[in-house]
Amino acid sequence: MKKLRLDILLSDTSPAHSLTRTRASSLIMEGKVSVNGNICTKPGTLVAPESSISIKETNPYVSRGGLKLKGALTDFNLGVKGKRVIDIGASTGGFTDCLLKEGADFIYCIDVGYGQLHYSIRNNDKIKNLENINIKYLPFEEIGEKLDLAVCDVSFISLKKVFPHIPKFLKDGGLILSLIKPQFEAENKNILKKGIVKDENIHKSIIDAIIEFSKTLNLMTIGVKKSCIKGKKGNTEFFILLSKDSETKDLKK
């Protein structure tokens, strides 16, 4: 059988194709990938598909979300040290954990679920954990201040139903860094089995639609980057960075 590049083979054979080729290459160069028991540090090494490949990867965050956000912060060259943040869709707390490690001053964790935030961070004095509440129904008084940054990772809902409720919590010029999950934005006809959206043209149309919708809220797009890690089922995901224009109309209801 024809040999393949190690980075390609690692990406293609990872569970649900969860590793991008870029992430696979990074792991290889960091010496975290072994082929038949031997560490290999060259992504272009040709390897037989039947080879035994193992990864020694330790996640420094409480969930994969932390790795995603760290990648986005790096891609956008965005620092959060000293920033006050709202984490929408906090769940286990991967984004929050990353923000804490990057020096954020304080984080409001918002989630519709209950009891999900990881025990290692839920009692941190830099966190206010607001559980069992939808951002759509969160009154400004619960936060009581204008923040520097909102991060967002939500599922089973379109960002178009979430974004209108974020600006009231941000300062003028405040930022939104949100994960775009195509499977929750695409029309049903464009979603394959297991909730996968593969067509890059659909990805582009989804991103363009979110950018245009954001303009109606006076949220200006700074940039869009592909997430360094795919979703659990193998979906390519994206991060969008937006800025709140000074004339943004805060939605009060």
Coordinates of N, CA and C in Angstrom, one line a residue:
M1 N 0.8 -1.2 0.0 CA 0.0 0.0 0.0 C 0.9 1.3 0.0
K2 N 0.5 2.3 -0.7 CA 1.2 3.5 -0.9 C 1.4 4.2 0.5
K3 N 2.6 4.7 0.7 CA 2.9 5.4 1.9 C 2.4 6.8 1.8
L4 N 2.0 7.4 3.0 CA 1.4 8.7 3.0 C 2.2 9.6 4.0
R5 N 2.1 10.9 3.8 CA 2.8 11.9 4.7 C 2.2 11.6 6.1
L6 N 3.0 11.7 7.1 CA 2.5 11.5 8.5 C 1.5 12.5 8.9
D7 N 1.7 13.8 8.6 CA 0.7 14.8 9.0 C -0.7 14.5 8.4
I8 N -0.7 14.1 7.1 CA -2.0 13.8 6.5 C -2.6 12.5 7.0
L9 N -1.8 11.5 7.3 CA -2.3 10.3 7.8 C -2.9 10.5 9.2
L10 N -2.2 11.3 10.0 CA -2.6 11.5 11.4 C -3.9 12.3 11.4
S11 N -4.0 13.3 10.5 CA -5.3 14.0 10.4 C -6.5 13.2 9.9
D12 N -6.2 12.4 8.9 CA -7.3 11.6 8.3 C -7.8 10.4 9.2
T13 N -6.9 10.0 10.1 CA -7.2 8.8 11.0 C -7.6 9.2 12.4
S14 N -7.5 10.5 12.7 CA -7.9 10.9 14.1 C -9.4 10.8 14.2
P15 N -9.9 10.5 15.5 CA -11.3 10.3 15.7 C -12.2 11.4 15.1
A16 N -13.1 11.0 14.2 CA -14.0 12.0 13.5 C -13.2 13.1 12.8
H17 N -12.0 12.7 12.4 CA -11.2 13.7 11.7 C -11.0 15.0 12.5
S18 N -10.9 14.9 13.9 CA -10.9 16.0 14.8 C -9.6 16.8 14.7
L19 N -8.5 16.3 14.2 CA -7.3 17.0 14.0 C -7.2 17.6 12.7
T20 N -6.9 18.9 12.6 CA -6.6 19.5 11.3 C -5.2 19.2 10.9
R21 N -4.8 19.3 9.7 CA -3.4 19.0 9.3 C -2.4 19.9 10.0
T22 N -2.8 21.2 10.2 CA -1.9 22.1 10.8 C -1.7 21.6 12.3
R23 N -2.7 21.2 13.0 CA -2.6 20.8 14.4 C -1.8 19.5 14.4
A24 N -2.0 18.6 13.4 CA -1.2 17.3 13.4 C 0.2 17.6 13.2
S25 N 0.6 18.6 12.3 CA 2.0 18.9 12.0 C 2.6 19.5 13.3
S26 N 1.9 20.3 14.0 CA 2.4 20.9 15.3 C 2.7 19.8 16.3
L27 N 1.8 18.8 16.4 CA 2.1 17.7 17.4 C 3.3 16.9 17.0
I28 N 3.4 16.7 15.7 CA 4.6 15.9 15.2 C 5.9 16.7 15.5
M29 N 5.9 18.0 15.2 CA 7.2 18.8 15.4 C 7.5 19.0 16.9
E30 N 6.4 18.8 17.7 CA 6.6 18.9 19.2 C 7.1 17.6 19.8
G31 N 7.3 16.6 19.0 CA 7.7 15.3 19.4 C 6.7 14.5 20.2
K32 N 5.4 14.7 19.9 CA 4.3 14.1 20.6 C 3.7 12.9 19.8
V33 N 4.3 12.6 18.6 CA 3.8 11.5 17.8 C 4.8 10.4 17.6
S34 N 4.4 9.2 17.9 CA 5.2 8.0 17.7 C 4.7 7.2 16.6
V35 N 5.6 6.6 15.8 CA 5.2 5.7 14.7 C 5.9 4.3 15.0
N36 N 5.1 3.3 15.3 CA 5.6 2.0 15.6 C 6.6 2.1 16.8
G37 N 6.2 3.0 17.8 CA 7.0 3.1 19.0 C 8.2 4.1 18.9
N38 N 8.4 4.7 17.8 CA 9.5 5.6 17.6 C 9.0 7.0 17.4
I39 N 9.5 8.0 18.1 CA 9.1 9.4 18.0 C 9.5 9.9 16.6
C40 N 8.6 10.6 16.0 CA 8.9 11.2 14.6 C 8.6 12.7 14.7
T41 N 9.5 13.5 14.3 CA 9.4 15.0 14.4 C 9.2 15.7 13.0
K42 N 9.1 14.9 12.0 CA 9.0 15.5 10.6 C 7.6 15.2 10.0
P43 N 6.8 16.2 9.8 CA 5.4 16.0 9.3 C 5.4 15.4 7.9
G44 N 6.5 15.6 7.1 CA 6.5 15.0 5.8 C 7.0 13.6 5.7
T45 N 7.3 13.0 6.8 CA 7.8 11.6 6.8 C 6.7 10.7 6.2
L46 N 7.2 9.8 5.3 CA 6.3 8.9 4.6 C 6.1 7.6 5.5
V47 N 4.8 7.3 5.7 CA 4.5 6.3 6.6 C 3.4 5.3 6.0
A48 N 3.6 4.0 6.2 CA 2.6 3.1 5.8 C 1.3 3.2 6.5
P49 N 0.2 3.2 5.9 CA -1.1 3.4 6.5 C -1.4 2.4 7.7
E50 N -0.8 1.2 7.6 CA -1.1 0.2 8.6 C -0.2 0.4 9.8
S51 N 0.7 1.4 9.8 CA 1.6 1.6 10.9 C 0.8 2.0 12.2
S52 N 1.4 1.7 13.4 CA 0.8 2.0 14.7 C 1.3 3.4 15.0
I53 N 0.3 4.4 15.1 CA 0.6 5.8 15.4 C -0.1 6.1 16.7
S54 N 0.7 6.7 17.6 CA 0.2 7.2 18.9 C 0.5 8.6 19.1
I55 N -0.4 9.3 19.9 CA -0.2 10.7 20.2 C -0.1 10.9 21.7
K56 N 0.9 11.6 22.1 CA 1.1 11.9 23.5 C 0.7 13.4 23.7
E57 N -0.5 13.7 23.9 CA -1.0 15.1 24.0 C -1.7 15.3 25.3
T58 N -1.2 16.3 26.0 CA -1.8 16.7 27.3 C -2.5 18.1 27.1
N59 N -3.8 18.1 27.4 CA -4.6 19.3 27.2 C -4.4 20.1 28.5
P60 N -3.8 21.3 28.5 CA -3.7 22.1 29.7 C -4.9 22.8 30.2
Y61 N -6.0 22.6 29.4 CA -7.3 23.2 29.8 C -8.3 22.1 30.2
V62 N -9.4 22.6 30.8 CA -10.4 21.6 31.3 C -11.2 21.0 30.1
S63 N -11.1 21.5 28.9 CA -11.8 20.9 27.8 C -11.1 21.4 26.5
R64 N -11.5 20.7 25.4 CA -10.9 21.1 24.1 C -11.2 22.5 23.7
G65 N -12.2 23.1 24.3 CA -12.5 24.5 24.0 C -11.4 25.4 24.3
G66 N -10.7 25.1 25.3 CA -9.5 25.9 25.7 C -8.5 26.0 24.6
L67 N -8.2 24.8 24.0 CA -7.3 24.8 22.9 C -7.7 25.6 21.7
K68 N -9.0 25.5 21.4 CA -9.6 26.3 20.3 C -9.4 27.8 20.5
L69 N -9.8 28.2 21.8 CA -9.7 29.7 22.0 C -8.3 30.1 22.0
K70 N -7.4 29.3 22.6 CA -5.9 29.7 22.6 C -5.5 29.9 21.2
G71 N -5.9 29.0 20.3 CA -5.5 29.1 18.9 C -6.0 30.4 18.3
A72 N -7.2 30.7 18.6 CA -7.8 31.9 18.0 C -7.2 33.2 18.6
L73 N -6.9 33.2 19.9 CA -6.2 34.4 20.4 C -4.8 34.6 19.8
T74 N -4.1 33.5 19.5 CA -2.9 33.5 18.8 C -3.0 34.0 17.4
D75 N -4.0 33.4 16.7 CA -4.2 33.8 15.3 C -4.6 35.3 15.1
F76 N -5.3 35.8 16.1 CA -5.7 37.2 16.0 C -4.8 38.2 16.7
N77 N -3.8 37.6 17.3 CA -2.8 38.4 18.1 C -3.6 39.2 19.2
L78 N -4.5 38.5 19.8 CA -5.4 39.2 20.8 C -5.0 38.9 22.2
G79 N -4.6 39.9 23.0 CA -4.3 39.7 24.4 C -5.5 40.0 25.3
V80 N -5.6 39.2 26.4 CA -6.8 39.4 27.3 C -6.4 39.7 28.7
K81 N -5.1 40.0 28.9 CA -4.6 40.3 30.2 C -5.3 41.5 30.7
G82 N -5.8 41.4 31.9 CA -6.5 42.5 32.6 C -7.9 42.8 32.1
K83 N -8.4 42.0 31.1 CA -9.7 42.3 30.5 C -10.8 41.6 31.4
R84 N -12.0 42.3 31.3 CA -13.2 41.8 31.9 C -14.1 41.2 30.8
V85 N -14.5 40.0 31.0 CA -15.0 39.2 29.9 C -16.4 38.5 30.3
I86 N -17.2 38.3 29.3 CA -18.4 37.4 29.5 C -18.2 36.2 28.6
D87 N -18.4 35.0 29.1 CA -18.2 33.8 28.4 C -19.6 33.2 28.2
I88 N -20.1 33.3 26.9 CA -21.5 32.8 26.6 C -21.4 31.4 26.1
G89 N -22.1 30.5 26.8 CA -22.1 29.1 26.5 C -20.8 28.5 27.1
A90 N -20.6 28.8 28.4 CA -19.4 28.4 29.1 C -19.2 26.9 29.3
S91 N -20.3 26.2 29.5 CA -20.3 24.7 29.6 C -19.3 24.3 30.6
T92 N -18.4 23.4 30.2 CA -17.4 22.9 31.1 C -16.4 24.0 31.5
G93 N -16.2 25.0 30.7 CA -15.3 26.1 31.0 C -14.0 26.1 30.3
G94 N -13.9 25.5 29.1 CA -12.7 25.5 28.4 C -12.2 26.9 28.0
F95 N -13.1 27.7 27.5 CA -12.8 29.1 27.1 C -12.4 29.9 28.4
T96 N -13.2 29.7 29.5 CA -12.9 30.4 30.7 C -11.5 30.1 31.3
D97 N -11.2 28.8 31.2 CA -9.9 28.3 31.7 C -8.8 28.9 30.9
C98 N -8.9 29.0 29.6 CA -7.9 29.6 28.8 C -7.8 31.1 29.1
L99 N -8.9 31.8 29.3 CA -8.9 33.2 29.6 C -8.2 33.5 30.9
L100 N -8.5 32.6 31.9 CA -7.8 32.8 33.2 C -6.3 32.6 33.1
K101 N -5.9 31.6 32.3 CA -4.5 31.3 32.1 C -3.8 32.4 31.3
E102 N -4.6 33.1 30.5 CA -4.0 34.2 29.7 C -4.1 35.6 30.4
G103 N -4.6 35.6 31.7 CA -4.5 36.8 32.5 C -5.7 37.6 32.6
A104 N -6.9 37.1 32.1 CA -8.1 37.9 32.2 C -8.4 38.3 33.7
D105 N -8.9 39.5 33.9 CA -9.2 40.0 35.2 C -10.4 39.4 35.9
F106 N -11.5 39.2 35.1 CA -12.7 38.7 35.6 C -13.6 38.1 34.5
I107 N -14.3 37.0 34.8 CA -15.1 36.4 33.7 C -16.5 36.0 34.3
Y108 N -17.5 36.5 33.6 CA -18.9 36.1 33.9 C -19.2 34.9 33.0
C109 N -19.5 33.7 33.6 CA -19.8 32.5 32.8 C -21.3 32.3 32.7
I110 N -21.8 32.2 31.5 CA -23.2 32.1 31.2 C -23.5 30.8 30.5
D111 N -24.5 30.1 31.0 CA -24.9 28.8 30.3 C -26.3 28.4 30.7
V112 N -27.0 27.8 29.7 CA -28.3 27.4 29.9 C -28.4 26.1 30.8
G113 N -27.2 25.4 30.9 CA -27.1 24.2 31.7 C -26.8 24.5 33.1
Y114 N -26.7 23.4 33.9 CA -26.5 23.5 35.3 C -25.4 22.5 35.8
G115 N -24.5 23.0 36.6 CA -23.5 22.1 37.2 C -22.5 21.6 36.2
Q116 N -22.3 22.3 35.1 CA -21.3 21.8 34.1 C -19.9 22.4 34.3
L117 N -19.8 23.6 34.8 CA -18.5 24.2 35.0 C -17.5 23.3 35.8
H118 N -16.3 23.1 35.3 CA -15.4 22.2 35.9 C -15.0 22.6 37.3
Y119 N -14.9 21.6 38.2 CA -14.7 21.9 39.6 C -13.4 22.7 39.9
S120 N -12.4 22.5 39.0 CA -11.1 23.2 39.2 C -11.2 24.7 39.0
I121 N -12.3 25.2 38.4 CA -12.4 26.6 38.2 C -13.6 27.2 38.7
R122 N -14.6 26.4 39.1 CA -15.9 27.0 39.5 C -15.9 27.9 40.7
N123 N -14.9 27.6 41.6 CA -14.8 28.4 42.8 C -13.7 29.5 42.7
N124 N -13.2 29.7 41.5 CA -12.2 30.7 41.3 C -12.8 32.1 41.6
D125 N -12.1 32.9 42.4 CA -12.7 34.2 42.8 C -12.7 35.2 41.6
K126 N -12.1 34.8 40.4 CA -12.2 35.7 39.3 C -13.4 35.3 38.4
I127 N -14.3 34.5 38.9 CA -15.4 34.0 38.1 C -16.7 34.2 38.8
K128 N -17.7 34.6 38.0 CA -19.1 34.6 38.5 C -19.8 33.6 37.6
N129 N -20.3 32.5 38.2 CA -20.9 31.5 37.5 C -22.5 31.7 37.4
L130 N -23.0 32.1 36.3 CA -24.4 32.3 36.1 C -25.0 31.1 35.3
E131 N -25.6 30.1 36.0 CA -26.1 28.9 35.4 C -27.6 29.0 35.1
N132 N -28.0 28.0 34.3 CA -29.4 27.8 34.0 C -30.1 29.1 33.5
I133 N -29.3 29.9 32.7 CA -29.9 31.1 32.2 C -29.5 31.3 30.7
N134 N -30.4 31.8 29.9 CA -30.1 32.0 28.5 C -29.7 33.5 28.3
I135 N -28.7 33.7 27.5 CA -28.2 35.1 27.3 C -29.3 36.0 26.9
K136 N -30.3 35.5 26.2 CA -31.4 36.3 25.7 C -32.3 36.9 26.8
Y137 N -32.2 36.2 28.0 CA -33.0 36.7 29.1 C -32.2 37.2 30.3
L138 N -30.9 37.4 30.0 CA -30.0 37.9 31.1 C -30.1 39.4 31.2
P139 N -30.6 39.9 32.3 CA -30.7 41.4 32.4 C -29.3 42.0 32.6
F140 N -29.2 43.3 32.1 CA -27.9 44.0 32.3 C -27.5 44.1 33.8
E141 N -28.5 44.2 34.6 CA -28.3 44.4 36.0 C -27.6 43.2 36.7
E142 N -27.7 42.1 36.1 CA -27.0 40.9 36.6 C -25.5 41.0 36.5
I143 N -25.1 41.7 35.4 CA -23.7 41.9 35.2 C -23.3 43.3 35.8
G144 N -24.0 44.3 35.5 CA -23.9 45.6 36.1 C -22.7 46.4 35.7
E145 N -22.1 46.0 34.6 CA -20.9 46.8 34.0 C -20.7 46.5 32.6
K146 N -20.1 47.4 31.9 CA -19.8 47.2 30.5 C -18.4 46.5 30.4
L147 N -18.3 45.5 29.6 CA -17.1 44.6 29.6 C -16.3 44.9 28.3
D148 N -15.0 44.3 28.4 CA -14.1 44.5 27.3 C -14.3 43.5 26.2
L149 N -14.7 42.3 26.5 CA -14.7 41.2 25.6 C -15.9 40.2 25.9
A150 N -16.5 39.7 24.8 CA -17.4 38.6 24.9 C -16.8 37.4 24.1
V151 N -16.8 36.2 24.7 CA -16.4 35.0 23.9 C -17.7 34.2 23.9
C152 N -17.8 33.4 22.8 CA -19.1 32.7 22.6 C -18.9 31.4 21.9
D153 N -19.4 30.3 22.5 CA -19.4 29.0 22.0 C -20.7 28.3 22.3
V154 N -21.7 28.4 21.4 CA -23.0 27.9 21.6 C -23.3 26.8 20.6
S155 N -24.2 25.9 21.0 CA -24.7 24.8 20.1 C -26.2 24.8 20.0
F156 N -26.6 24.2 18.9 CA -28.1 24.0 18.7 C -28.9 25.3 18.6
I157 N -28.2 26.3 18.2 CA -28.8 27.6 18.0 C -27.9 28.5 17.1
S158 N -28.6 29.2 16.2 CA -27.8 30.1 15.3 C -27.3 31.3 16.0
L159 N -26.1 31.8 15.6 CA -25.5 33.0 16.2 C -26.4 34.2 15.9
K160 N -27.2 34.1 14.9 CA -28.1 35.3 14.6 C -29.2 35.5 15.7
K161 N -29.4 34.4 16.5 CA -30.3 34.6 17.6 C -29.6 34.9 18.9
V162 N -28.3 34.9 18.9 CA -27.5 35.2 20.1 C -26.9 36.6 20.0
F163 N -26.3 36.9 18.9 CA -25.6 38.2 18.8 C -26.4 39.4 19.2
P164 N -27.7 39.5 18.9 CA -28.4 40.8 19.2 C -28.4 41.0 20.7
H165 N -28.1 40.0 21.6 CA -28.2 40.2 23.0 C -26.9 40.4 23.7
I166 N -25.8 40.5 22.9 CA -24.5 40.7 23.5 C -24.0 42.2 23.6
P167 N -24.3 43.1 22.6 CA -23.7 44.4 22.7 C -24.0 45.2 24.0
K168 N -25.2 45.0 24.6 CA -25.5 45.7 25.8 C -24.5 45.5 27.0
F169 N -23.8 44.4 26.9 CA -22.8 44.0 27.9 C -21.4 44.6 27.6
L170 N -21.2 45.2 26.4 CA -19.9 45.6 26.0 C -19.7 47.1 26.0
K171 N -18.5 47.5 26.3 CA -18.1 48.9 26.1 C -18.1 49.3 24.6
D172 N -18.1 50.5 24.3 CA -17.9 51.0 22.9 C -16.5 50.5 22.5
G173 N -16.4 49.8 21.4 CA -15.1 49.3 21.0 C -14.8 47.9 21.5
G174 N -15.7 47.4 22.4 CA -15.6 46.1 22.9 C -15.6 45.0 21.9
L175 N -15.0 43.9 22.1 CA -14.9 42.8 21.1 C -15.7 41.6 21.4
I176 N -16.1 41.0 20.3 CA -16.8 39.6 20.4 C -15.9 38.7 19.6
L177 N -15.5 37.6 20.3 CA -14.8 36.5 19.6 C -15.6 35.3 19.8
S178 N -16.2 34.9 18.6 CA -17.2 33.8 18.6 C -16.8 32.7 17.7
L179 N -17.1 31.4 18.2 CA -16.9 30.3 17.4 C -18.2 30.1 16.4
I180 N -17.9 29.9 15.2 CA -19.0 29.6 14.2 C -19.0 28.1 13.9
K181 N -20.1 27.5 14.2 CA -20.3 26.1 14.0 C -21.3 25.9 12.8
P182 N -20.8 25.5 11.6 CA -21.6 25.5 10.4 C -22.8 24.6 10.6
Q183 N -22.8 23.5 11.3 CA -23.9 22.6 11.4 C -25.1 23.3 12.1
F184 N -24.9 24.4 12.8 CA -26.0 25.0 13.5 C -26.4 26.3 12.7
E185 N -25.8 26.5 11.6 CA -26.1 27.7 10.8 C -26.7 27.3 9.4
A186 N -26.3 26.1 8.9 CA -26.7 25.7 7.6 C -28.1 25.2 7.5
E187 N -28.7 25.3 6.3 CA -30.0 24.7 6.0 C -29.9 23.2 6.1
N188 N -31.0 22.5 6.5 CA -31.0 21.1 6.7 C -30.5 20.3 5.5
K189 N -30.8 20.8 4.3 CA -30.5 20.2 3.0 C -28.9 20.2 2.8
N190 N -28.2 21.0 3.5 CA -26.8 21.1 3.3 C -26.0 20.4 4.4
I191 N -26.7 19.7 5.3 CA -26.1 19.0 6.4 C -26.1 17.5 6.1
L192 N -24.9 16.9 6.1 CA -24.8 15.5 5.8 C -25.1 14.7 7.1
K193 N -24.9 13.3 6.9 CA -25.2 12.5 8.0 C -24.2 12.8 9.2
K194 N -24.7 12.6 10.4 CA -23.9 12.9 11.6 C -23.7 14.4 11.8
G195 N -24.4 15.2 11.1 CA -24.3 16.6 11.3 C -23.1 17.3 10.7
I196 N -22.6 16.7 9.6 CA -21.4 17.3 9.0 C -21.7 18.2 7.9
V197 N -21.0 19.3 7.8 CA -21.1 20.3 6.7 C -19.7 20.4 6.1
K198 N -19.5 19.7 4.9 CA -18.2 19.6 4.3 C -18.0 20.7 3.2
D199 N -19.0 21.1 2.5 CA -18.9 22.0 1.4 C -18.3 23.3 1.8
E200 N -17.1 23.7 1.2 CA -16.5 24.9 1.6 C -17.3 26.1 1.1
N201 N -18.0 26.0 0.0 CA -18.9 27.0 -0.5 C -20.0 27.4 0.5
I202 N -20.5 26.3 1.2 CA -21.5 26.5 2.2 C -20.9 27.2 3.4
H203 N -19.6 26.8 3.8 CA -18.9 27.5 4.9 C -18.8 29.0 4.6
K204 N -18.4 29.3 3.3 CA -18.3 30.7 3.0 C -19.6 31.5 3.0
S205 N -20.7 30.8 2.6 CA -22.0 31.5 2.6 C -22.4 31.7 4.0
I206 N -22.2 30.8 4.9 CA -22.5 30.9 6.3 C -21.8 32.1 6.9
I207 N -20.5 32.1 6.7 CA -19.6 33.2 7.2 C -20.1 34.6 6.7
D208 N -20.3 34.6 5.4 CA -20.8 35.9 4.8 C -22.1 36.4 5.4
A209 N -23.0 35.4 5.6 CA -24.3 35.8 6.2 C -24.2 36.3 7.6
I210 N -23.3 35.7 8.4 CA -23.1 36.2 9.7 C -22.4 37.6 9.7
I211 N -21.5 37.8 8.8 CA -20.9 39.1 8.7 C -21.9 40.2 8.4
E212 N -22.8 39.9 7.4 CA -23.8 40.8 7.0 C -24.8 41.1 8.1
F213 N -25.2 40.0 8.8 CA -26.2 40.2 9.9 C -25.5 41.0 11.0
S214 N -24.3 40.8 11.3 CA -23.6 41.6 12.3 C -23.6 43.1 12.0
K215 N -23.5 43.4 10.7 CA -23.5 44.8 10.3 C -24.8 45.5 10.8
T216 N -25.9 44.7 10.7 CA -27.2 45.3 11.1 C -27.2 45.6 12.6
L217 N -26.3 45.1 13.4 CA -26.2 45.3 14.8 C -25.1 46.3 15.1
N218 N -24.5 46.9 14.0 CA -23.3 47.7 14.1 C -22.1 47.0 14.8
L219 N -22.0 45.7 14.5 CA -20.9 44.9 14.9 C -20.0 44.8 13.7
M220 N -18.8 45.4 13.7 CA -17.9 45.4 12.6 C -16.9 44.2 12.6
T221 N -16.9 43.5 11.5 CA -16.0 42.3 11.5 C -14.5 42.7 11.3
I222 N -13.7 42.2 12.2 CA -12.2 42.5 12.2 C -11.6 41.3 11.3
G223 N -12.1 40.1 11.5 CA -11.5 39.0 10.8 C -12.1 37.7 11.1
V224 N -11.9 36.7 10.3 CA -12.4 35.3 10.4 C -11.2 34.4 10.3
K225 N -11.0 33.4 11.2 CA -10.0 32.4 11.1 C -10.5 31.0 11.3
K226 N -9.9 30.1 10.6 CA -10.3 28.7 10.8 C -9.8 28.2 12.2
S227 N -10.7 27.5 12.9 CA -10.3 27.0 14.2 C -9.1 26.0 14.1
C228 N -8.2 26.0 15.0 CA -7.0 25.1 14.9 C -7.5 23.6 15.2
I229 N -8.6 23.4 15.7 CA -9.1 22.1 16.0 C -10.5 21.9 15.5
K230 N -10.9 20.8 14.9 CA -12.2 20.6 14.4 C -13.2 20.2 15.5
G231 N -14.5 20.3 15.3 CA -15.5 19.9 16.2 C -15.4 18.4 16.5
K232 N -16.0 18.0 17.6 CA -16.0 16.6 18.0 C -16.4 15.6 16.9
K233 N -17.3 16.0 16.0 CA -17.8 15.1 15.0 C -17.0 15.3 13.7
G234 N -16.0 16.2 13.7 CA -15.2 16.4 12.5 C -15.6 17.6 11.7
N235 N -16.5 18.5 12.2 CA -16.8 19.7 11.4 C -15.7 20.7 11.5
T236 N -15.4 21.4 10.4 CA -14.5 22.5 10.4 C -15.3 23.7 11.0
E237 N -14.6 24.3 11.9 CA -15.2 25.5 12.6 C -14.4 26.7 12.4
F238 N -15.0 27.9 12.7 CA -14.3 29.1 12.5 C -14.5 30.1 13.6
F239 N -13.6 31.0 13.8 CA -13.7 32.1 14.8 C -13.9 33.4 14.0
I240 N -14.9 34.2 14.5 CA -15.1 35.5 14.0 C -14.8 36.5 15.1
L241 N -14.1 37.6 14.8 CA -13.7 38.6 15.7 C -14.5 39.9 15.3
L242 N -15.3 40.4 16.1 CA -16.1 41.6 15.8 C -15.8 42.7 16.9
S243 N -16.1 44.0 16.4 CA -15.9 45.1 17.3 C -17.3 45.8 17.4
K244 N -17.6 46.2 18.6 CA -18.9 47.0 18.9 C -18.7 48.4 18.5
D245 N -19.4 48.9 17.5 CA -19.3 50.3 17.0 C -19.9 51.2 18.1
S246 N -19.5 52.4 18.2 CA -20.0 53.3 19.2 C -21.5 53.6 19.0
E247 N -22.0 53.4 17.8 CA -23.4 53.7 17.6 C -24.3 52.4 17.6
T248 N -23.7 51.3 18.1 CA -24.5 50.1 18.3 C -25.7 50.3 19.2
K249 N -26.8 49.9 18.7 CA -28.0 50.0 19.5 C -28.2 48.7 20.4
D250 N -28.0 49.0 21.7 CA -28.1 47.9 22.6 C -29.6 47.3 22.7
L251 N -29.7 46.0 22.6 CA -31.0 45.4 22.7 C -31.4 45.2 24.2
K252 N -32.4 45.8 24.6 CA -32.8 45.8 26.0 C -33.7 44.6 26.4
K253 N -34.4 44.1 25.4 CA -35.3 43.0 25.8 C -34.9 41.7 25.2

